[in-house]
Amino acid sequence: MMKRDECFRVLARHITDQAVVATYSSAVDWVEIAPRVLNYTSIGAMGLDSSHGLGLALGRPDKRVVVLQGDGSLLMNLGSLVTIAAVAPKNLVHLVAQNETYEANGSHPIPSPKVDFAGLARAAGYAAVYDFADLGIFTQQVAHVLEQDGPVFATLHIEPSKPLTYDYPSLYDPAKRKAFKAAWRARGG
Amino acid sequence: MNTREVSAAATSGVLSGGLIIGAIKTSGIKYVLSVPDITTSSGLLAPIAQDKDLRLIRVCKEDECIGIASALSYCDERALILIQHTGFLDSINAIRGVAVEYKQPICMMVGLLQHDPQLAPRASPRYGVRIMEPILDDMGIAHHLISIDADVAKIQPAIDRAYAESAPVAFLIGRSPT
């Protein structure tokens, strides 16, 4: 079992010009670790993270997109696994932090802690699937996970974190959406 | 016009799927995001699936379309969501968050399942159809009823406006296109 913030610190070393779609608890940790204009933290409704990621990947096949989704969020949009696998964007990396709780909504458990998200992604048809519960192994493999042809899926088995402060006005700031669009549009011309 | 009446043209008219697809293309739409709807199945979705100028993305559930279309707009790519009114109703929270509160150019073409084109949607005996326009009004989403060929002229200006103003728009398909 890993800690999400430790995982994201390792991930951040490999993030350059990718768009990173992050929401709720993942977004709180991510923007603290890696504040950057190409963070996309406005998704409008829980579960849509993976769908926004697909749209960004489709629209800019010359760029890579990383989705940092929670397990509760993916459960609300499980069909997106099938959609993403069918569209098969090579530039999409889909990471799901599995802490078995709806952390942003009171840390209540998800309906079943036994869900095998990597198995679901594999069955849906993702090009590559990983399951990480050890930070050392994640550290060794993260560069390959991010660089290979996708869609790539990885479950990050993490512990529930310390209580977080959810600054939603900042995460959903329209100025940040505008800045993201300008930056995403500009790169690669 | 009284909400319980529709024009004589609408009661006797036809709706060409080819005309609608032409308007979609003229509007600069590149992606069509869809869950099948029997109203638009043969007249729109089937030919769109064969059209080399449009990329059809088949999704599992309608709210996926809202996220995909929004993200595509960040890439300066235009998308049209082709769904049934039941799917619209199921996606209300995503539409509320993304299209309305974030003011994103979400363009929706919504088949009114089992709607009688001789009636205005607000006068439909079908509850799900009857509430569509009032919901769109309450959410402040521009909407246009597309029931006859003459209505197709509304599509391109409305899509251009949606992208120019970064606002959602809905086209309600009142009869099966042929």
Short mmCIF file of N, CA, C and O in Angstrom, two decimals, chain A residues 65-135:
data_model
loop_
_atom_site.label_atom_id
_atom_site.label_comp_id
_atom_site.label_asym_id
_atom_site.label_seq_id
_atom_site.Cartn_x
_atom_site.Cartn_y
_atom_site.Cartn_z
N VAL A 65 -1.80 12.89 -22.35
CA VAL A 65 -2.77 13.25 -21.32
C VAL A 65 -2.70 12.21 -20.20
O VAL A 65 -2.70 11.00 -20.47
N VAL A 66 -2.64 12.69 -18.97
CA VAL A 66 -2.63 11.81 -17.81
C VAL A 66 -3.86 12.12 -16.97
O VAL A 66 -4.09 13.29 -16.61
N VAL A 67 -4.65 11.11 -16.67
CA VAL A 67 -5.83 11.27 -15.82
C VAL A 67 -5.53 10.69 -14.44
O VAL A 67 -5.08 9.55 -14.33
N LEU A 68 -5.76 11.49 -13.41
CA LEU A 68 -5.62 11.03 -12.02
C LEU A 68 -7.02 10.96 -11.42
O LEU A 68 -7.58 11.97 -11.00
N GLN A 69 -7.58 9.77 -11.42
CA GLN A 69 -8.97 9.60 -11.01
C GLN A 69 -9.03 8.81 -9.70
O GLN A 69 -8.19 7.96 -9.44
N GLY A 70 -10.06 9.07 -8.91
CA GLY A 70 -10.27 8.28 -7.71
C GLY A 70 -11.13 7.06 -8.01
O GLY A 70 -11.82 7.01 -9.03
N ASP A 71 -11.10 6.09 -7.10
CA ASP A 71 -11.88 4.87 -7.36
C ASP A 71 -13.39 5.15 -7.31
O ASP A 71 -14.15 4.63 -8.14
N GLY A 72 -13.82 5.99 -6.39
CA GLY A 72 -15.25 6.34 -6.34
C GLY A 72 -15.70 7.04 -7.60
O GLY A 72 -16.81 6.82 -8.10
N SER A 73 -14.83 7.87 -8.13
CA SER A 73 -15.15 8.61 -9.35
C SER A 73 -15.27 7.65 -10.54
O SER A 73 -16.24 7.73 -11.31
N LEU A 74 -14.31 6.75 -10.67
CA LEU A 74 -14.40 5.81 -11.80
C LEU A 74 -15.64 4.93 -11.68
O LEU A 74 -16.27 4.61 -12.70
N LEU A 75 -16.01 4.57 -10.45
CA LEU A 75 -17.21 3.74 -10.31
C LEU A 75 -18.44 4.44 -10.87
O LEU A 75 -19.40 3.80 -11.28
N MET A 76 -18.43 5.77 -10.84
CA MET A 76 -19.57 6.51 -11.39
C MET A 76 -19.54 6.59 -12.92
O MET A 76 -20.49 7.08 -13.52
N ASN A 77 -18.46 6.13 -13.51
CA ASN A 77 -18.34 6.24 -14.97
C ASN A 77 -17.58 5.03 -15.51
O ASN A 77 -16.68 5.16 -16.33
N LEU A 78 -17.97 3.85 -15.04
CA LEU A 78 -17.25 2.63 -15.45
C LEU A 78 -17.30 2.41 -16.96
O LEU A 78 -16.39 1.86 -17.54
N GLY A 79 -18.41 2.85 -17.56
CA GLY A 79 -18.53 2.68 -19.01
C GLY A 79 -17.43 3.39 -19.76
O GLY A 79 -17.10 3.01 -20.89
N SER A 80 -16.84 4.42 -19.14
CA SER A 80 -15.77 5.15 -19.85
C SER A 80 -14.57 4.25 -20.11
O SER A 80 -13.80 4.50 -21.04
N LEU A 81 -14.40 3.20 -19.32
CA LEU A 81 -13.31 2.25 -19.61
C LEU A 81 -13.51 1.62 -20.99
O LEU A 81 -12.57 1.47 -21.77
N VAL A 82 -14.75 1.26 -21.25
CA VAL A 82 -15.07 0.61 -22.54
C VAL A 82 -14.94 1.62 -23.68
O VAL A 82 -14.39 1.31 -24.75
N THR A 83 -15.45 2.82 -23.45
CA THR A 83 -15.36 3.85 -24.49
C THR A 83 -13.91 4.16 -24.81
O THR A 83 -13.51 4.22 -25.99
N ILE A 84 -13.10 4.37 -23.78
CA ILE A 84 -11.68 4.71 -24.00
C ILE A 84 -10.97 3.58 -24.72
O ILE A 84 -10.20 3.80 -25.66
N ALA A 85 -11.22 2.36 -24.27
CA ALA A 85 -10.55 1.22 -24.92
C ALA A 85 -10.95 1.11 -26.39
O ALA A 85 -10.13 0.77 -27.24
N ALA A 86 -12.21 1.40 -26.69
CA ALA A 86 -12.67 1.31 -28.08
C ALA A 86 -12.05 2.41 -28.94
O ALA A 86 -11.65 2.16 -30.08
N VAL A 87 -11.98 3.62 -28.39
CA VAL A 87 -11.38 4.73 -29.15
C VAL A 87 -9.87 4.54 -29.27
O VAL A 87 -9.25 4.89 -30.26
N ALA A 88 -9.29 3.98 -28.19
CA ALA A 88 -7.86 3.61 -28.17
C ALA A 88 -6.90 4.76 -28.45
O ALA A 88 -6.03 4.65 -29.32
N PRO A 89 -7.01 5.84 -27.71
CA PRO A 89 -6.01 6.91 -27.90
C PRO A 89 -4.65 6.47 -27.37
O PRO A 89 -4.52 6.08 -26.22
N LYS A 90 -3.65 6.57 -28.22
CA LYS A 90 -2.30 6.13 -27.82
C LYS A 90 -1.68 7.06 -26.78
O LYS A 90 -0.71 6.69 -26.12
N ASN A 91 -2.25 8.27 -26.68
CA ASN A 91 -1.61 9.30 -25.85
C ASN A 91 -2.30 9.47 -24.50
O ASN A 91 -2.15 10.51 -23.86
N LEU A 92 -3.08 8.50 -24.06
CA LEU A 92 -3.82 8.64 -22.79
C LEU A 92 -3.31 7.64 -21.75
O LEU A 92 -3.24 6.44 -22.02
N VAL A 93 -3.00 8.17 -20.58
CA VAL A 93 -2.60 7.35 -19.43
C VAL A 93 -3.61 7.60 -18.32
O VAL A 93 -3.84 8.74 -17.92
N HIS A 94 -4.21 6.53 -17.84
CA HIS A 94 -5.33 6.62 -16.91
C HIS A 94 -4.92 5.96 -15.59
O HIS A 94 -4.80 4.73 -15.52
N LEU A 95 -4.66 6.79 -14.59
CA LEU A 95 -4.23 6.30 -13.28
C LEU A 95 -5.38 6.43 -12.29
O LEU A 95 -5.98 7.51 -12.18
N VAL A 96 -5.68 5.37 -11.59
CA VAL A 96 -6.78 5.39 -10.63
C VAL A 96 -6.24 5.12 -9.22
O VAL A 96 -5.65 4.07 -8.97
N ALA A 97 -6.44 6.08 -8.35
CA ALA A 97 -6.00 5.95 -6.96
C ALA A 97 -7.09 5.22 -6.18
O ALA A 97 -8.20 5.75 -5.99
N GLN A 98 -6.77 4.01 -5.77
CA GLN A 98 -7.77 3.17 -5.10
C GLN A 98 -7.50 3.18 -3.59
O GLN A 98 -6.57 2.52 -3.10
N ASN A 99 -8.32 3.93 -2.87
CA ASN A 99 -8.22 3.92 -1.40
C ASN A 99 -9.49 3.35 -0.78
O ASN A 99 -9.66 3.40 0.43
N GLU A 100 -10.38 2.89 -1.66
CA GLU A 100 -11.59 2.17 -1.24
C GLU A 100 -12.57 3.04 -0.47
O GLU A 100 -13.41 2.53 0.28
N THR A 101 -12.45 4.34 -0.63
CA THR A 101 -13.40 5.25 0.04
C THR A 101 -13.80 6.39 -0.89
O THR A 101 -13.10 6.73 -1.84
N TYR A 102 -14.97 6.97 -0.56
CA TYR A 102 -15.36 8.24 -1.16
C TYR A 102 -14.77 9.33 -0.25
O TYR A 102 -15.45 9.92 0.58
N GLU A 103 -13.48 9.57 -0.42
CA GLU A 103 -12.74 10.40 0.53
C GLU A 103 -13.27 11.82 0.60
O GLU A 103 -13.36 12.40 1.69
N ALA A 104 -13.62 12.39 -0.54
CA ALA A 104 -14.07 13.78 -0.55
C ALA A 104 -15.47 13.95 0.02
O ALA A 104 -15.92 15.07 0.25
N ASN A 105 -16.15 12.83 0.23
CA ASN A 105 -17.53 12.92 0.73
C ASN A 105 -17.68 12.21 2.07
O ASN A 105 -18.67 11.52 2.32
N GLY A 106 -16.66 12.33 2.91
CA GLY A 106 -16.77 11.81 4.26
C GLY A 106 -16.07 10.50 4.50
O GLY A 106 -16.25 9.88 5.56
N SER A 107 -15.30 10.05 3.53
CA SER A 107 -14.51 8.81 3.65
C SER A 107 -15.36 7.57 3.92
O SER A 107 -14.93 6.63 4.58
N HIS A 108 -16.55 7.57 3.40
CA HIS A 108 -17.38 6.36 3.46
C HIS A 108 -16.83 5.34 2.47
O HIS A 108 -16.26 5.71 1.45
N PRO A 109 -17.00 4.05 2.76
CA PRO A 109 -16.43 3.05 1.85
C PRO A 109 -17.16 3.00 0.50
O PRO A 109 -18.36 3.27 0.43
N ILE A 110 -16.41 2.65 -0.53
CA ILE A 110 -17.07 2.35 -1.81
C ILE A 110 -17.85 1.05 -1.62
O ILE A 110 -17.63 0.32 -0.65
N PRO A 111 -18.79 0.73 -2.50
CA PRO A 111 -19.67 -0.43 -2.25
C PRO A 111 -18.92 -1.73 -2.01
O PRO A 111 -19.37 -2.56 -1.22
N SER A 112 -17.79 -1.91 -2.70
CA SER A 112 -16.99 -3.12 -2.45
C SER A 112 -15.52 -2.75 -2.52
O SER A 112 -15.07 -2.19 -3.54
N PRO A 113 -14.74 -3.08 -1.49
CA PRO A 113 -13.30 -2.78 -1.54
C PRO A 113 -12.54 -3.75 -2.43
O PRO A 113 -11.37 -3.57 -2.69
N LYS A 114 -13.23 -4.79 -2.91
CA LYS A 114 -12.54 -5.84 -3.66
C LYS A 114 -12.50 -5.57 -5.17
O LYS A 114 -12.04 -6.43 -5.93
N VAL A 115 -12.99 -4.42 -5.58
CA VAL A 115 -13.05 -4.18 -7.03
C VAL A 115 -11.66 -4.25 -7.64
O VAL A 115 -10.72 -3.59 -7.17
N ASP A 116 -11.53 -5.00 -8.71
CA ASP A 116 -10.25 -5.12 -9.42
C ASP A 116 -10.32 -4.20 -10.64
O ASP A 116 -10.71 -4.60 -11.73
N PHE A 117 -9.92 -2.94 -10.41
CA PHE A 117 -10.03 -1.96 -11.50
C PHE A 117 -9.10 -2.32 -12.65
O PHE A 117 -9.45 -2.13 -13.82
N ALA A 118 -7.92 -2.81 -12.32
CA ALA A 118 -7.00 -3.20 -13.40
C ALA A 118 -7.61 -4.33 -14.23
O ALA A 118 -7.50 -4.34 -15.46
N GLY A 119 -8.28 -5.24 -13.54
CA GLY A 119 -8.94 -6.33 -14.27
C GLY A 119 -10.05 -5.81 -15.17
O GLY A 119 -10.22 -6.29 -16.30
N LEU A 120 -10.78 -4.83 -14.68
CA LEU A 120 -11.84 -4.24 -15.49
C LEU A 120 -11.25 -3.56 -16.73
O LEU A 120 -11.78 -3.67 -17.84
N ALA A 121 -10.17 -2.82 -16.52
CA ALA A 121 -9.54 -2.12 -17.65
C ALA A 121 -9.00 -3.12 -18.67
O ALA A 121 -9.10 -2.92 -19.88
N ARG A 122 -8.42 -4.20 -18.16
CA ARG A 122 -7.88 -5.23 -19.05
C ARG A 122 -9.01 -5.85 -19.87
O ARG A 122 -8.90 -6.02 -21.08
N ALA A 123 -10.10 -6.16 -19.19
CA ALA A 123 -11.24 -6.76 -19.89
C ALA A 123 -11.86 -5.79 -20.89
O ALA A 123 -12.36 -6.21 -21.94
N ALA A 124 -11.81 -4.50 -20.58
CA ALA A 124 -12.36 -3.50 -21.51
C ALA A 124 -11.52 -3.39 -22.76
O ALA A 124 -12.03 -3.03 -23.83
N GLY A 125 -10.23 -3.69 -22.64
CA GLY A 125 -9.39 -3.66 -23.83
C GLY A 125 -8.30 -2.60 -23.84
O GLY A 125 -7.79 -2.25 -24.91
N TYR A 126 -7.93 -2.08 -22.68
CA TYR A 126 -6.80 -1.14 -22.65
C TYR A 126 -5.55 -1.81 -23.21
O TYR A 126 -5.35 -3.02 -23.04
N ALA A 127 -4.69 -1.01 -23.81
CA ALA A 127 -3.48 -1.57 -24.45
C ALA A 127 -2.49 -2.10 -23.42
O ALA A 127 -1.76 -3.06 -23.69
N ALA A 128 -2.43 -1.45 -22.26
CA ALA A 128 -1.49 -1.89 -21.22
C ALA A 128 -2.13 -1.61 -19.87
O ALA A 128 -2.78 -0.57 -19.69
N VAL A 129 -1.95 -2.51 -18.94
CA VAL A 129 -2.60 -2.40 -17.62
C VAL A 129 -1.60 -2.75 -16.53
O VAL A 129 -0.85 -3.74 -16.65
N TYR A 130 -1.59 -1.94 -15.47
CA TYR A 130 -0.68 -2.16 -14.34
C TYR A 130 -1.47 -2.10 -13.03
O TYR A 130 -2.57 -1.53 -12.97
N ASP A 131 -0.84 -2.65 -12.00
CA ASP A 131 -1.45 -2.67 -10.68
C ASP A 131 -0.30 -2.43 -9.68
O ASP A 131 0.54 -3.31 -9.52
N PHE A 132 -0.27 -1.24 -9.09
CA PHE A 132 0.85 -0.89 -8.23
C PHE A 132 0.40 -0.77 -6.78
O PHE A 132 -0.56 -0.04 -6.48
N ALA A 133 1.12 -1.46 -5.89
CA ALA A 133 0.88 -1.32 -4.46
C ALA A 133 2.17 -1.03 -3.71
O ALA A 133 2.15 -0.86 -2.49
N ASP A 134 3.27 -0.95 -4.46
CA ASP A 134 4.58 -0.76 -3.85
C ASP A 134 5.24 0.47 -4.49
O ASP A 134 5.41 0.52 -5.72
N LEU A 135 5.63 1.41 -3.67
CA LEU A 135 6.18 2.66 -4.20
C LEU A 135 7.49 2.43 -4.95
O LEU A 135 7.76 3.11 -5.94
#
